[in-house]
Short mmCIF file of C-alpha atoms in Angstrom, two decimals:
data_model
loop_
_atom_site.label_atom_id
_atom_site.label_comp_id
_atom_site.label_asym_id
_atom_site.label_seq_id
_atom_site.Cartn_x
_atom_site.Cartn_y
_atom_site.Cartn_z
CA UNK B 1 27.09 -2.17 -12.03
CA UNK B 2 26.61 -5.06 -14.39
CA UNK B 3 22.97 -5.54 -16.29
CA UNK B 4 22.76 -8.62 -14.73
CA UNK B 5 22.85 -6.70 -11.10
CA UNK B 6 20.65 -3.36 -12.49
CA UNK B 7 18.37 -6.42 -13.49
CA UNK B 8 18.32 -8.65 -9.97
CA UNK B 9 18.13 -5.01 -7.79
CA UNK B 10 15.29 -4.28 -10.25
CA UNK B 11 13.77 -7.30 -9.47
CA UNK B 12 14.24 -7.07 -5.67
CA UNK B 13 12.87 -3.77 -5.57
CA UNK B 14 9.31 -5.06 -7.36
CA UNK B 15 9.14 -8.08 -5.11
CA UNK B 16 9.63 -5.66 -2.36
CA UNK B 17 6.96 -3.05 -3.58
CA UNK B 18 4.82 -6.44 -3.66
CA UNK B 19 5.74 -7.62 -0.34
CA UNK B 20 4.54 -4.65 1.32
CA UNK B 21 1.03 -4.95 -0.59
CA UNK B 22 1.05 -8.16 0.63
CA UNK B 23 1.80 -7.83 4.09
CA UNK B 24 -0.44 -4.88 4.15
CA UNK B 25 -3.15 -7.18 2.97
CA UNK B 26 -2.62 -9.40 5.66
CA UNK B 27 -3.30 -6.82 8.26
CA UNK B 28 -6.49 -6.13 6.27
CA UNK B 29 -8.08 -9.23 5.73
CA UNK B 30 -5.47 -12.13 7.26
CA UNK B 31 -4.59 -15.39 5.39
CA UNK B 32 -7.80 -15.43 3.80
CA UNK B 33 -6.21 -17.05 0.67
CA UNK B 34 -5.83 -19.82 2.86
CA UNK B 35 -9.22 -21.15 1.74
CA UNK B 36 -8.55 -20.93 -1.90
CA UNK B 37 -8.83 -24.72 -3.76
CA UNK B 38 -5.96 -24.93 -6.20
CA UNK B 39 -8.81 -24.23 -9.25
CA UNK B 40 -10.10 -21.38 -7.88
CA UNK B 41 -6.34 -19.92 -7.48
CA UNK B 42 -5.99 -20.99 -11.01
CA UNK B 43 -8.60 -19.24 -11.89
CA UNK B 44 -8.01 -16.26 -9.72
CA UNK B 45 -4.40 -15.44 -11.62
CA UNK B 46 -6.55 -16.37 -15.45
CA UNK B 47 -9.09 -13.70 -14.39
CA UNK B 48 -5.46 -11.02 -13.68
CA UNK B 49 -3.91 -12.21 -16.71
CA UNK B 50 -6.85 -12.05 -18.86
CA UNK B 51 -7.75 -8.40 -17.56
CA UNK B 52 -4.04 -7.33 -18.58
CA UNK B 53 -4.66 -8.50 -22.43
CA UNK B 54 -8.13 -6.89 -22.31
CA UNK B 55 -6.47 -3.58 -21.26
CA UNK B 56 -3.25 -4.26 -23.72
CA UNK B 57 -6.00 -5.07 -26.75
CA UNK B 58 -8.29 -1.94 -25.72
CA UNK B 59 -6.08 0.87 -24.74
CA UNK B 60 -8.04 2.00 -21.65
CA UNK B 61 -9.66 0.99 -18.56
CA UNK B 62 -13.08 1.90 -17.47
CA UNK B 63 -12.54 0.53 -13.96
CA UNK B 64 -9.45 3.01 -13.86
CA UNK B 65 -6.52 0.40 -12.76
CA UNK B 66 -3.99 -0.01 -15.04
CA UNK B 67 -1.58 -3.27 -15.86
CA UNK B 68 1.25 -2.62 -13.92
CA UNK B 69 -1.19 -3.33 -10.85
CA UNK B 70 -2.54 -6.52 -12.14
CA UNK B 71 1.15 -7.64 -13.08
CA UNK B 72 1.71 -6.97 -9.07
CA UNK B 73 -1.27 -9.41 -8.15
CA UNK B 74 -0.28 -12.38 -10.30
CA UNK B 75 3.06 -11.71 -8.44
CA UNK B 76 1.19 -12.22 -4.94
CA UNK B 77 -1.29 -14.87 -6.06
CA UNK B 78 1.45 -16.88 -7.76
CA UNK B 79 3.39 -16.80 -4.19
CA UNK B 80 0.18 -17.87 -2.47
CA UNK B 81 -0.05 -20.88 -5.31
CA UNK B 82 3.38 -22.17 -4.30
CA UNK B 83 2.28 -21.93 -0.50
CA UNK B 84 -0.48 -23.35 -1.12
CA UNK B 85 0.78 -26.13 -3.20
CA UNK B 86 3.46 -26.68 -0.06
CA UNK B 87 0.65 -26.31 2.92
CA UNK B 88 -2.81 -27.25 0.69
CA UNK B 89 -5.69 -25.73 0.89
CA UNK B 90 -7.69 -24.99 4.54
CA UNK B 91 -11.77 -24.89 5.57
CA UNK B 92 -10.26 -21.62 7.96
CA UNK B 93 -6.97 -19.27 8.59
CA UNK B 94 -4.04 -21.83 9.88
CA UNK B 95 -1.87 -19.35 9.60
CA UNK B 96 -0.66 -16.11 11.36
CA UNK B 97 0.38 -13.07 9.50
CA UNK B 98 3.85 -13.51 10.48
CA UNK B 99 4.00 -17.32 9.37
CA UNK B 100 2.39 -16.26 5.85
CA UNK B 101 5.56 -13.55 5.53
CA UNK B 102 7.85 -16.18 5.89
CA UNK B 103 6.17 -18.43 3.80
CA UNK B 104 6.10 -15.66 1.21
CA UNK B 105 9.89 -14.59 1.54
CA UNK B 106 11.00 -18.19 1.14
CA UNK B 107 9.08 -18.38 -2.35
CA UNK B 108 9.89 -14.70 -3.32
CA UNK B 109 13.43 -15.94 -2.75
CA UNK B 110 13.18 -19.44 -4.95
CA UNK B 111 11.59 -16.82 -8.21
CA UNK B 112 14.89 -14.74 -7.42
CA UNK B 113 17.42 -17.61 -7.77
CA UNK B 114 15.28 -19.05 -10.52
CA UNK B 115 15.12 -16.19 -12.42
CA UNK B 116 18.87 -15.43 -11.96
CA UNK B 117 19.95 -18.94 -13.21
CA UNK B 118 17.30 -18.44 -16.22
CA UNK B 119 18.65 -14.68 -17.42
CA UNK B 120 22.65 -15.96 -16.78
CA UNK B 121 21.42 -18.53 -19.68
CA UNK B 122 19.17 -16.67 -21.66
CA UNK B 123 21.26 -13.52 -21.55
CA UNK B 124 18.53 -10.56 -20.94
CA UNK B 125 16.72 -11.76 -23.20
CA UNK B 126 13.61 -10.56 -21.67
CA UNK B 127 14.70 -7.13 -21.96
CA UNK B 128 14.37 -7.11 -25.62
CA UNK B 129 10.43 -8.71 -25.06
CA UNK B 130 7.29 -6.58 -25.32
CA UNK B 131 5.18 -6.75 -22.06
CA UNK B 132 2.22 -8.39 -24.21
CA UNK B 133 4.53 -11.38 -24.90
CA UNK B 134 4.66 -11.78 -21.18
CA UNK B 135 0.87 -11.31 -20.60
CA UNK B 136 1.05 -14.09 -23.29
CA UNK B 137 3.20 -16.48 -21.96
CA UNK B 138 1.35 -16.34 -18.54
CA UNK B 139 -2.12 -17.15 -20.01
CA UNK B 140 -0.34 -20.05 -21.48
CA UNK B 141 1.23 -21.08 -17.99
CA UNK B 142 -2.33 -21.28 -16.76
CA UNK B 143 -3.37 -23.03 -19.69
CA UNK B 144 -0.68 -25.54 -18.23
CA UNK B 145 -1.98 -25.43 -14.67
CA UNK B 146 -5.14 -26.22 -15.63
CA UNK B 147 -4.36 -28.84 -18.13
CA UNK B 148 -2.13 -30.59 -15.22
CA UNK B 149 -5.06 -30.01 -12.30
CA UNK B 150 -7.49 -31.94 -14.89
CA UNK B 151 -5.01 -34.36 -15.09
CA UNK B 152 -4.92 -34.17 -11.48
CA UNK B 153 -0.77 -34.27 -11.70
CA UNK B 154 -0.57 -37.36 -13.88
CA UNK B 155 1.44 -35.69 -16.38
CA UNK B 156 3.97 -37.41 -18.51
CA UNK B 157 6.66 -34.85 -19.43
CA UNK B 158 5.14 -31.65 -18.12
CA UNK B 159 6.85 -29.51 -15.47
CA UNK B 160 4.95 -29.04 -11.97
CA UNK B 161 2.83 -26.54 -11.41
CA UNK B 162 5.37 -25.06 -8.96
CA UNK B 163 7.29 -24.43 -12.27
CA UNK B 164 4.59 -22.81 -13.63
CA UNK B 165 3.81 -20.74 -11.17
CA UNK B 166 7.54 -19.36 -10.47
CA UNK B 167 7.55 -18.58 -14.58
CA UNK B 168 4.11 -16.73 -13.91
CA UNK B 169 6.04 -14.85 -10.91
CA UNK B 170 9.35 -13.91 -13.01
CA UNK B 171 7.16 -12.80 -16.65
CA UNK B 172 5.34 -10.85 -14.41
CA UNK B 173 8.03 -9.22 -12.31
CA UNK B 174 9.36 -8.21 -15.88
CA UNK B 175 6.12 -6.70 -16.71
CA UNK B 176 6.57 -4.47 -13.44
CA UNK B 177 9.61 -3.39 -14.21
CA UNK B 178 9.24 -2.48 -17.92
CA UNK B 179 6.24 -0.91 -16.57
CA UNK B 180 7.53 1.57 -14.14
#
C-alpha cells in the first residue's frame, strides 16, 4: 500500500466515523441545520475552531471533550455549509433524513477528490504539519468566509466560500487522523 492510499483509506475511514455522527444526529434532532443563515454557520464552525486553540493553548478541558471531537464537528458543519450554500437557508426542515445523507455523501465525496488532487501536488505535506497549524489555517478560512459574506460575494480574486469550506473539511480531517 502506497502513502498516498494509507492516506485516502485514512481519510475515508474519518469521514465515515463522521457520517455516522451525522446520520445519527439526524435521527435525533432532523435537518435542523436547515435553518442556519450562512453567518450563523460561520460562526458556528469559528466558535469549534476557536475552542480547539483554547484547548491546544491551555492543555486541558474543563468541559471534558477533547479536540479530536471538535475537529469531527467542523467536519459536519463544513458539509452542512456546502449544502447549504447549494440549497440556502430555510424558515423550517425541507429536507428528509435520507435527502440530507445524500446531500452529505455528495460533498464528503467532492473534499475526497479535492483533497486527493491537493496531496498528489503537495506530496504529504500535511503529514509533516503540527495539528495547531491546522487549527490555524481554519480560523483563517473563516476569517475568509466572513470577509467574503461582508462583502456579500463581491470579491475580486478570492476563492468561494465553497473553497473555503472544503479546505476547512480536509485540515480538519487531518486533525482527526493525526489525532487518533
Amino acid at each position: 500500500m502506497t502513502q498516498y492510499d494509507k492516506t485516502n483509506q485514512e481519510f475515508e475511514d474519518v469521514m465515515q466515523e463522521c457520517r455516522s455522527l451525522f446520520s445519527k444526529k439526524l435521527h435525533d434532532y432532523g435537518a435542523s441545520w436547515r435553518m442556519l443563515r450562512p453567518s450563523s454557520l460561520t460562526d458556528q464552525l469559528f466558535i469549534k475552531a476557536k475552542r480547539i486553540r483554547s484547548l491546544e493553548i491551555k492543555g486541558e478541558s474543563l468541559v471534558g471533550e477533547g479536540i479530536r471531537p471538535e475537529f469531527i464537528a467542523l467536519i459536519n458543519y463544513g458539509i452542512v455549509g456546502l449544502i447549504q450554500l447549494d440549497k440556502g437557508f430555510a424558515d423550517t426542515i425541507d429536507v428528509s433524513p435520507e435527502e440530507a445523507l445524500r446531500y452529505y455523501d455528495e460533498h464528503a465525496k467532492e473534499a475526497l477528490e479535492l483533497m486527493k488532487r491537493k496531496n498528489h501536488d503537495y506530496d504529504e505535506a500535511w503529514r509533516g504539519m503540527r495539528v495547531s497549524s491546522y487549527t490555524d489555517f481554519i480560523l483563517t478560512k473563516l476569517q475568509r468566509i466572513k470577509e467574503i459574506e461582508e462583502l456579500q460575494g463581491a470579491t475580486l480574486v478570492s476563492e468561494g466560500i465553497d473553497s473555503n469550506y472544503l479546505d476547512i473539511i480536509n485540515y480538519a480531517v487531518f486533525g482527526a487522523i493525526k489525532l487518533k
